[in-house]
mmCIF file of C-alpha atoms and ligand atoms in Angstrom:
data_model
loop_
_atom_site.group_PDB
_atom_site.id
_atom_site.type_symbol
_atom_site.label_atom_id
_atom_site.label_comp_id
_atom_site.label_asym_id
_atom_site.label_seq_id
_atom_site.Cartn_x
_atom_site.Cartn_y
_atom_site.Cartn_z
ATOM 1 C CA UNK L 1 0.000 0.000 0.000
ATOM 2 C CA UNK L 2 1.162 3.754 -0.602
ATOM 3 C CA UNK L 3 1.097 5.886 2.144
ATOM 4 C CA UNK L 4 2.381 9.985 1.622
ATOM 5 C CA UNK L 5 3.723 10.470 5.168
ATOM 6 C CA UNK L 6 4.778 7.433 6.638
ATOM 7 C CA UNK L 7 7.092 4.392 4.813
ATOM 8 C CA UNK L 8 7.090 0.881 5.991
ATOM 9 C CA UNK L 9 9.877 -1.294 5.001
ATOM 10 C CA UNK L 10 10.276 -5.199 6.478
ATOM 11 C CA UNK L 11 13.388 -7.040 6.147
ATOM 12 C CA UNK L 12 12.836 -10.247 7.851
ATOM 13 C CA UNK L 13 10.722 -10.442 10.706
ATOM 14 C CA UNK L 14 11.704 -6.856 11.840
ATOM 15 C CA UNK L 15 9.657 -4.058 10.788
ATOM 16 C CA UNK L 16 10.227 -0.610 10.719
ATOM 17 C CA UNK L 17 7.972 2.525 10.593
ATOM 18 C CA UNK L 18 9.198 5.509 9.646
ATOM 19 C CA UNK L 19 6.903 8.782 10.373
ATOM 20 C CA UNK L 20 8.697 10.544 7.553
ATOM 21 C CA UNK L 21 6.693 14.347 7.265
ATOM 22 C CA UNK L 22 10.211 15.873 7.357
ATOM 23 C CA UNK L 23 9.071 19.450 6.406
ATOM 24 C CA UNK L 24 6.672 19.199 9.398
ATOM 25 C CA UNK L 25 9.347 17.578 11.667
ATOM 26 C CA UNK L 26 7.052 14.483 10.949
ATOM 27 C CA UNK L 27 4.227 16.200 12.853
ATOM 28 C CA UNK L 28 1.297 13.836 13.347
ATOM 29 C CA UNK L 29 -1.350 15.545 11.409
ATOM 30 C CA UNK L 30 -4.858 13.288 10.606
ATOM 31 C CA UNK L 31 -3.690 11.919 7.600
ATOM 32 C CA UNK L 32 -0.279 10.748 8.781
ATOM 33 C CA UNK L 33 -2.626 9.022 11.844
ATOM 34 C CA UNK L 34 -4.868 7.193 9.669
ATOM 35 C CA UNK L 35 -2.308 6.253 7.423
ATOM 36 C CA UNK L 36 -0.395 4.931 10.737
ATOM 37 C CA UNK L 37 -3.334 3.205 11.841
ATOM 38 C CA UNK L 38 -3.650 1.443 8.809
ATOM 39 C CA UNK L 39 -0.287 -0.038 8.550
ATOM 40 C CA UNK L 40 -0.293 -1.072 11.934
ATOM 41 C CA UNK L 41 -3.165 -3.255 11.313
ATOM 42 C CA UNK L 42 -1.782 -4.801 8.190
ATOM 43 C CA UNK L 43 1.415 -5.965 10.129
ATOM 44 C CA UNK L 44 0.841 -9.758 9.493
ATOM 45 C CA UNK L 45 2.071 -12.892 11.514
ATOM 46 C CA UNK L 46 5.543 -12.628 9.550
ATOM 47 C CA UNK L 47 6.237 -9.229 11.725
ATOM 48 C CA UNK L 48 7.637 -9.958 14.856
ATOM 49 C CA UNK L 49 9.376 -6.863 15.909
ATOM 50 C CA UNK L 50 8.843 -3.640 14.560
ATOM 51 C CA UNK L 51 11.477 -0.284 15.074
ATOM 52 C CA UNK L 52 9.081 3.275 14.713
ATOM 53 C CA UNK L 53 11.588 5.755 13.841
ATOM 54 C CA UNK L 54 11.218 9.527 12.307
ATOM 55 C CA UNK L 55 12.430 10.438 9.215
ATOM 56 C CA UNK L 56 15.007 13.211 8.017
ATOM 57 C CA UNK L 57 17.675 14.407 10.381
ATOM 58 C CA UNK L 58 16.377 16.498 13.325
ATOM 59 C CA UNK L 59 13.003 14.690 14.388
ATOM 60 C CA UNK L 60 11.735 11.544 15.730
ATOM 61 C CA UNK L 61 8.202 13.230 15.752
ATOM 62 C CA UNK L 62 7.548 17.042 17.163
ATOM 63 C CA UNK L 63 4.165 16.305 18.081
ATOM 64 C CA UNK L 64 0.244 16.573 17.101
ATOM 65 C CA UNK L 65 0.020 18.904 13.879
ATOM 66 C CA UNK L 66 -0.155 22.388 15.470
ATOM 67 C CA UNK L 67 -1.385 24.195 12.229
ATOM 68 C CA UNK L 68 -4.159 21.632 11.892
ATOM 69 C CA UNK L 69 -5.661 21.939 15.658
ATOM 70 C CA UNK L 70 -4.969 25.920 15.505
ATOM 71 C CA UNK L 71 -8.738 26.353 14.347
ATOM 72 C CA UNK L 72 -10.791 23.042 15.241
ATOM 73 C CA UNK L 73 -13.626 23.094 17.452
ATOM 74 C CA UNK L 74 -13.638 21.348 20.565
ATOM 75 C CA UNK L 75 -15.886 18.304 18.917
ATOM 76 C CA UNK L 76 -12.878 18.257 16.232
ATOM 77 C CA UNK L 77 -10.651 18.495 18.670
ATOM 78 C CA UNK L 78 -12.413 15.077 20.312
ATOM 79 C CA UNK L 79 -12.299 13.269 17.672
ATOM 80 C CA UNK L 80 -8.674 13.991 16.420
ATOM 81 C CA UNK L 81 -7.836 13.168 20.120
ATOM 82 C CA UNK L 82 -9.741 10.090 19.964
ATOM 83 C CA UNK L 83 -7.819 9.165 16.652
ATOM 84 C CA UNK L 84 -4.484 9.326 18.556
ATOM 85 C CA UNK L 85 -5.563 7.586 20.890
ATOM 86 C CA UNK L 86 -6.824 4.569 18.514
ATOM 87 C CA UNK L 87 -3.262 4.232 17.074
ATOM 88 C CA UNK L 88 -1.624 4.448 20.497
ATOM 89 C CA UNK L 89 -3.923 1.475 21.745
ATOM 90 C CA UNK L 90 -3.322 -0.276 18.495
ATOM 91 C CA UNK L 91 0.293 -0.181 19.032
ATOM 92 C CA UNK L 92 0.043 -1.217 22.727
ATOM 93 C CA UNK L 93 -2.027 -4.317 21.634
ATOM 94 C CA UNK L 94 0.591 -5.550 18.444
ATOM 95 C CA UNK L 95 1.258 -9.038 19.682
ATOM 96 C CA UNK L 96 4.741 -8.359 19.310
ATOM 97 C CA UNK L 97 6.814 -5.836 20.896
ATOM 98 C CA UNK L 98 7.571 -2.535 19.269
ATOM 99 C CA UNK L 99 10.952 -0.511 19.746
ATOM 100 C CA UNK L 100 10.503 3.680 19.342
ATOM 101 C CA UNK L 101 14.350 4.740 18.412
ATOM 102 C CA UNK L 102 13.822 7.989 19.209
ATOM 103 C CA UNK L 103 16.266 9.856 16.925
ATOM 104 C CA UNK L 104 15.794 13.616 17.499
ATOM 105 C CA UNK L 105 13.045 16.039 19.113
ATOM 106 C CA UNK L 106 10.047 13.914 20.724
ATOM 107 C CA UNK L 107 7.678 16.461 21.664
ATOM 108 C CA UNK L 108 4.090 16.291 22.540
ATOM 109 C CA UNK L 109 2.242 13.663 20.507
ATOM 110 C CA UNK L 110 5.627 12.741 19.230
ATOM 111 C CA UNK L 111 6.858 11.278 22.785
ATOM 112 C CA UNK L 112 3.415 10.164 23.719
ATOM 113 C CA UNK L 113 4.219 7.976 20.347
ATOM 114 C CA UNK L 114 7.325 6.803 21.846
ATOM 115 C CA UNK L 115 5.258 5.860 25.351
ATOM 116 C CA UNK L 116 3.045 3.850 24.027
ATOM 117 C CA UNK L 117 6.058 1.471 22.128
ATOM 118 C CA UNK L 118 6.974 -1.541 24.593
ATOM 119 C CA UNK L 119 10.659 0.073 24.477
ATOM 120 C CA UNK L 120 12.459 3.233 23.684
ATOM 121 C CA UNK L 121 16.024 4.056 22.765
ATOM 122 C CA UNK L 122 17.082 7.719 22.116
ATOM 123 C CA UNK L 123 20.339 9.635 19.924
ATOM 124 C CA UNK L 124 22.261 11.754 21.773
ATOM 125 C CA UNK L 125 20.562 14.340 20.204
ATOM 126 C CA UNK L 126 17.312 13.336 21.228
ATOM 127 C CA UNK L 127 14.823 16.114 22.882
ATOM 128 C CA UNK L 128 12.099 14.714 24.899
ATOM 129 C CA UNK L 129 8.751 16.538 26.214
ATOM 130 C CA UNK L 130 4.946 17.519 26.735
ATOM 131 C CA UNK L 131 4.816 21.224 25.772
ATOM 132 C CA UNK L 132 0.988 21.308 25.469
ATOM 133 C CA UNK L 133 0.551 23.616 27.861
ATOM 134 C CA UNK L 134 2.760 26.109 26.101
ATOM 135 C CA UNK L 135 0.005 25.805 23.395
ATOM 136 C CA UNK L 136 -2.842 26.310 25.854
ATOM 137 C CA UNK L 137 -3.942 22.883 25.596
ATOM 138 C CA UNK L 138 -2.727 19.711 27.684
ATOM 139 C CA UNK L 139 -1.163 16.258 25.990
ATOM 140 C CA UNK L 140 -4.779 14.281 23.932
ATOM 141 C CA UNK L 141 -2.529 10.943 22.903
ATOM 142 C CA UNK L 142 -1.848 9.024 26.420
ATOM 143 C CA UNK L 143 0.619 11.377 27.742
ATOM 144 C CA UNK L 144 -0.771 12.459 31.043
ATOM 145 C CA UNK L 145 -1.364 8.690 31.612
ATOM 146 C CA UNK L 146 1.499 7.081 30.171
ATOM 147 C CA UNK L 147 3.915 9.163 31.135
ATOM 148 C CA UNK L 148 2.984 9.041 35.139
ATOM 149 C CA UNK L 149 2.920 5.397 34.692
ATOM 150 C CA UNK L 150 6.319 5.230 33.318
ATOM 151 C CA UNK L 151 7.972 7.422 35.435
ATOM 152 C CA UNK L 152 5.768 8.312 38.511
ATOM 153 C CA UNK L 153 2.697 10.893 38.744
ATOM 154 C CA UNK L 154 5.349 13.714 40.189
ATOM 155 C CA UNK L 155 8.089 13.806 37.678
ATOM 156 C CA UNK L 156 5.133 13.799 34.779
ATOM 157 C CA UNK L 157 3.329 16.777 36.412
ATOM 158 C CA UNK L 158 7.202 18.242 36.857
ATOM 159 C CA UNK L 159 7.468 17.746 33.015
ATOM 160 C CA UNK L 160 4.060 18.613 31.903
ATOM 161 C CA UNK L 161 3.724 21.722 33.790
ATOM 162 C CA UNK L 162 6.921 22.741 32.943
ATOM 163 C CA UNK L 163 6.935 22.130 29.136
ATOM 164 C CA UNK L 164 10.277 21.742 28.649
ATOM 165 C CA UNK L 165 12.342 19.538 26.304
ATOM 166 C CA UNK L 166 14.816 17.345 28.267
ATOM 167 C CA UNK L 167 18.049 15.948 27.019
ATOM 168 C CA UNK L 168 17.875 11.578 25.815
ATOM 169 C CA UNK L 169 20.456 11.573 29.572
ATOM 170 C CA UNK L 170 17.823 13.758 31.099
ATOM 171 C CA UNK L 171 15.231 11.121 29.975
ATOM 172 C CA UNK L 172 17.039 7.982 30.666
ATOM 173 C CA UNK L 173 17.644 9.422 34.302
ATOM 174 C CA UNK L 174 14.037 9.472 34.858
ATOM 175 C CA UNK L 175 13.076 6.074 33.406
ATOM 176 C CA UNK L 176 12.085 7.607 30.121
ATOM 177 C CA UNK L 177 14.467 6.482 27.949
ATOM 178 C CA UNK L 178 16.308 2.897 28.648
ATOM 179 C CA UNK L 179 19.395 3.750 26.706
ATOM 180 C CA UNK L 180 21.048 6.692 25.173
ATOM 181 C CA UNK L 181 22.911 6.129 21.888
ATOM 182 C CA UNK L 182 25.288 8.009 18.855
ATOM 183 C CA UNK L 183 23.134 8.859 16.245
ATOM 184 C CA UNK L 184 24.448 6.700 14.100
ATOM 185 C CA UNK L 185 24.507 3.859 16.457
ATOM 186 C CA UNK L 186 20.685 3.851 17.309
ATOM 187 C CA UNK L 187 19.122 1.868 14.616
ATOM 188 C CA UNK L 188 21.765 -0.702 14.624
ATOM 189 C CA UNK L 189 21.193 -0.819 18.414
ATOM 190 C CA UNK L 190 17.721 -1.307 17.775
ATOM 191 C CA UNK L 191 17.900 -3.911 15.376
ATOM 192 C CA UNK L 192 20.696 -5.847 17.352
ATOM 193 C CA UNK L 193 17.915 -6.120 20.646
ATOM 194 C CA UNK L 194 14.760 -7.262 18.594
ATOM 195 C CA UNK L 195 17.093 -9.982 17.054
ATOM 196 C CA UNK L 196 17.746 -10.772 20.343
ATOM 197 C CA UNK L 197 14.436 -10.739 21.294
ATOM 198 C CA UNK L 198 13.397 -12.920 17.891
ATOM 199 C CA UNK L 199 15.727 -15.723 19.328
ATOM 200 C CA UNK L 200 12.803 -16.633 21.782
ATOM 201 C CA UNK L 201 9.889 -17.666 21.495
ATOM 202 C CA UNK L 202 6.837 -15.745 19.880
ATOM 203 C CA UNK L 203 3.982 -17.128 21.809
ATOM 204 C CA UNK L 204 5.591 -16.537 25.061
ATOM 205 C CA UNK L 205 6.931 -12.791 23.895
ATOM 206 C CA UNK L 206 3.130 -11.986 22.680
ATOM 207 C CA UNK L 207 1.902 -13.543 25.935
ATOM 208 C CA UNK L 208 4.719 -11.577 28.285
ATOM 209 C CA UNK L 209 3.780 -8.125 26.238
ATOM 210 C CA UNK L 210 0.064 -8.930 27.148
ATOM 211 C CA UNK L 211 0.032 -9.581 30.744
ATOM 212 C CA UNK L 212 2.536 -6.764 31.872
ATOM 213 C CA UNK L 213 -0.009 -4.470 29.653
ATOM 214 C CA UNK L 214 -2.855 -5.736 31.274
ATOM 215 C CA UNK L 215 -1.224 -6.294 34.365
ATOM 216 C CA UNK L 216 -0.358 -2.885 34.732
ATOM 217 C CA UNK L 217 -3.900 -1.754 35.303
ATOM 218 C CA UNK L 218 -4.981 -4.092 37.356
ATOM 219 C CA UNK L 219 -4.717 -4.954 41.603
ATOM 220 C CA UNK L 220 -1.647 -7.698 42.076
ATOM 221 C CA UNK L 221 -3.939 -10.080 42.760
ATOM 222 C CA UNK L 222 -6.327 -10.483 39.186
ATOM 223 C CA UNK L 223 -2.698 -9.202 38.150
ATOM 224 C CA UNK L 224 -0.830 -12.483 38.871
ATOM 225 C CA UNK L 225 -4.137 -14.585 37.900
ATOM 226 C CA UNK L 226 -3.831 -12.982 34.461
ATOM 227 C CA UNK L 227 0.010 -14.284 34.637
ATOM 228 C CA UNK L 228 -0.908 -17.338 35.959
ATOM 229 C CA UNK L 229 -3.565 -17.904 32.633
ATOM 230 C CA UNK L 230 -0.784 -16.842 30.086
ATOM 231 C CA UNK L 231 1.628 -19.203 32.028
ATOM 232 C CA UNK L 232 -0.724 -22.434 31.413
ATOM 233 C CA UNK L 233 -2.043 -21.662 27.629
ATOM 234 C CA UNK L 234 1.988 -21.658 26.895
ATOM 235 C CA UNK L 235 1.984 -25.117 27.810
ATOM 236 C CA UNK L 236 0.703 -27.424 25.131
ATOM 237 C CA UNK L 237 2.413 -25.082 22.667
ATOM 238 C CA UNK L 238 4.909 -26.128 19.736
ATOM 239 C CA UNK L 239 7.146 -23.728 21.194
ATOM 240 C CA UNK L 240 7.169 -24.736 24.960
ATOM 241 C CA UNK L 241 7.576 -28.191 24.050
ATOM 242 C CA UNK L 242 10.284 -27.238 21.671
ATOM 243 C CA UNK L 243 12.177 -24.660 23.961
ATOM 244 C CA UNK L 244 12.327 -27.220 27.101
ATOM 245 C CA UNK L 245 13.521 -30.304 24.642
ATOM 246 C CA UNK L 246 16.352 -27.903 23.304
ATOM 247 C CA UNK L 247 17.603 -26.996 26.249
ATOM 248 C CA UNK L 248 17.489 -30.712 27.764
ATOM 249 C CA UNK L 249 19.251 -32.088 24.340
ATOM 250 C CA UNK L 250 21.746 -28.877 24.998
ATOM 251 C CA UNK L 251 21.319 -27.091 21.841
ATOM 252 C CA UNK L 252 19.172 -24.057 20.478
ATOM 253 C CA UNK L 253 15.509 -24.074 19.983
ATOM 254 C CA UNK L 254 13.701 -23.895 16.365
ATOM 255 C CA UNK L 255 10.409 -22.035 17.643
ATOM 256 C CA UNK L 256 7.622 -21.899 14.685
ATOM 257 C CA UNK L 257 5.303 -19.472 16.465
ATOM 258 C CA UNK L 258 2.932 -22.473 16.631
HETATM 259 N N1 CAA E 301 3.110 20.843 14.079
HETATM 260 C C1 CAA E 301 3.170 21.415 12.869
HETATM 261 N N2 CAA E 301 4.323 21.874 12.328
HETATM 262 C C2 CAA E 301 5.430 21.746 13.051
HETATM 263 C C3 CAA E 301 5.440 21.156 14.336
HETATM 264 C C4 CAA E 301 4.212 20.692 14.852
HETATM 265 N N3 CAA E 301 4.102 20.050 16.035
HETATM 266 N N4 CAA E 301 6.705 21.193 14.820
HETATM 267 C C5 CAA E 301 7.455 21.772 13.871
HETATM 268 N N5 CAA E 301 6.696 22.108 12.804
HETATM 269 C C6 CAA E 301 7.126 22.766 11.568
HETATM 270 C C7 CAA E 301 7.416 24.242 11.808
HETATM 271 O O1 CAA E 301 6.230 24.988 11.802
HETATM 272 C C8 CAA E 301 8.345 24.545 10.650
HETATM 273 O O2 CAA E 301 7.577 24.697 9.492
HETATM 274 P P1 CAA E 301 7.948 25.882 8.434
HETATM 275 O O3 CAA E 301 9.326 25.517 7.946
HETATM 276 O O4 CAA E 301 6.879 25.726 7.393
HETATM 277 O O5 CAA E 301 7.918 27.152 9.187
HETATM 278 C C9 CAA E 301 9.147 23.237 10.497
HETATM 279 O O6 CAA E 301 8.362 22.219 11.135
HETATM 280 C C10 CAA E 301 10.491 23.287 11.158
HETATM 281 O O7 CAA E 301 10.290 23.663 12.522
HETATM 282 P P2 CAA E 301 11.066 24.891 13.212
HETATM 283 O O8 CAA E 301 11.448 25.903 12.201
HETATM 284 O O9 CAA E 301 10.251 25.326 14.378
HETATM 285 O O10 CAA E 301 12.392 24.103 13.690
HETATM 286 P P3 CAA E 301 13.330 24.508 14.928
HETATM 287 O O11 CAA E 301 14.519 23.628 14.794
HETATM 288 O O12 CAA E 301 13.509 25.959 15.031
HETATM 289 O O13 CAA E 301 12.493 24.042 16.224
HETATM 290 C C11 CAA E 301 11.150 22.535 17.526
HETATM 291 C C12 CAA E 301 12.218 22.686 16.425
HETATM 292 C C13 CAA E 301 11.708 22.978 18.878
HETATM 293 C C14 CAA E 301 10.756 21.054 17.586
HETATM 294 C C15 CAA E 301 9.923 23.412 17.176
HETATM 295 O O14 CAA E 301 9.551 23.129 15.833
HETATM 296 C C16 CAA E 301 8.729 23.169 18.028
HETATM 297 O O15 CAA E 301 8.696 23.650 19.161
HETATM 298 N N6 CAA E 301 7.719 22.455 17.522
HETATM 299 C C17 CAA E 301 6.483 22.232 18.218
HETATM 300 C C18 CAA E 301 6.621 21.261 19.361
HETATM 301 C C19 CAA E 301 5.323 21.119 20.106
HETATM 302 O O16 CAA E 301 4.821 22.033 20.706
HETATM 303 N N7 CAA E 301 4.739 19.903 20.074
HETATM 304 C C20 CAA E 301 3.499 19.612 20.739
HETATM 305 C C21 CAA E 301 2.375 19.771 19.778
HETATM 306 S S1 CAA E 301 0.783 19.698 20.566
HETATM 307 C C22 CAA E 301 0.446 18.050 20.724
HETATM 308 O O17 CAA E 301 1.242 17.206 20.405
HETATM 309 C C23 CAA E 301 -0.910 17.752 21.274
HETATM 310 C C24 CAA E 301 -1.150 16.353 21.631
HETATM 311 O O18 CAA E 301 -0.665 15.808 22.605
HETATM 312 C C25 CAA E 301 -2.097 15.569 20.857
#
């Protein structure tokens, strides 16, 4: 399929997504959403990791499209909102994990992008931040939520009230970031962990990714019975059976994903 703002390449079983609006700074305007939503939902069984990075040289994404919400109405703005949202929860819910390398500024709607991938690596010359509130409005793409998951309620309201940009050390200090790379090291660094990752098996990645998602919003309790469910289905598997006999014949598994 032909999308105008985004490009989605797959070599392998690693995909990457590349918001690539340059002129914009790969600002998420409506159509660059839909189009985003769309290729997230053709990502078939073959996909087992996929990289979102921004494309050009200066932005991983700089946020919601500010010229486009400048004049909606507030039932515009509601549904645009609700459109971010869509693709955020569509990326949460990939049965595979997904990798942001976060390769310049990743403001607003841009990092809230990056918080709703499974992991996130940053350049040096990364630039993290909210700054809604510089714009009169607040984050409408997870960020409030994510964000004080991720790294506690204070330091979000620290960084959302503030509206500043932090630095990728900044943002791996706080749990934002998990490592900080050269630019030209990041997608290689990227690609090295989901091979690692694609050495194991798929049904018990998909099923890990699902029950620390849910898990997350639930008590301990339904928390570890939602563990305990994904624990058991893995049994019977192709892949359990074939991941235990490897290592008891001493030699690397062959997992099918069945
Ligand atoms: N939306 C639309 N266009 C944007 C944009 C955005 N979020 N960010 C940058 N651009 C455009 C600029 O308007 C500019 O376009 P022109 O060349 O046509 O003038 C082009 O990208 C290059 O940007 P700058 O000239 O500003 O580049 P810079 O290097 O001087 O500054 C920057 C870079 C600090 C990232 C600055 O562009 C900036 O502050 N951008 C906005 C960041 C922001 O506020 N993001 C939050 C948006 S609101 C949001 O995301 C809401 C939500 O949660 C849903």
């Amino acid at each position: 399929m032909a999308y105008e703002n985004i490009r989605l390449e797959t070599q392998g079983a690693i995909s990457t997504l590349t918001i690539d609006r340059p002129k914009a700074l790969n600002a998420l305007n409506s159509k660059t959403l839909q189009e985003l939503e769309s290729a997230l939902q053709t990502l078939g069984p073959d996909t087992r990791v996929l990289i979102l990075t921004g494309g050009g040289e200066k932005a991983f994404v700089a946020g919601a499209d500010i010229a486009e919400m400048s004049s909606i109405s507030a039932a515009q703005a509601r549904e645009f909102a609700a459109l971010g949202h869509r693709v955020m929860a569509t990326l949460e819910s990939l049965p595979f994990p997904t990798i942001a390398a976060v390769n310049g500024f990743a403001l607003g709607g841009g990092c809230e992008l990056a918080l709703a991938c499974d992991l996130i690596y940053a350049s040096e010359k990364a630039k993290l931040g909210l700054p809604e509130v510089s714009l009169g409005v607040i984050p409408g793409f997870g960020g409030t939520q994510r964000l004080a998951r991720l790294v506690g309620k204070m330091r979000a309201k620290e960084l959302i009230f503030t509206g500043g940009h932090v630095s990728a050390a900044q943002a791996k200090e706080y749990g934002l970031v998990l490592e900080v790379l050269p630019a030209d090291k990041l997608l290689e660094h990227c690609r090295s962990v989901a091979e690692k990752i694609l050495k194991n098996g798929p049904l018990a990645i998909s099923q890990a990714k699902r029950v620390i998602e849910f898990g997350a919003d639930q008590d301990l309790r339904a928390a570890n019975e939602l563990e305990r469910q994904g624990f058991a289905v893995l049994f019977g598997s192709g892949d359990q059976r074939e991941g235990m006999k490897a290592f008891l014949e001493k030699r690397p598994a062959a997992f099918t994903g069945k």
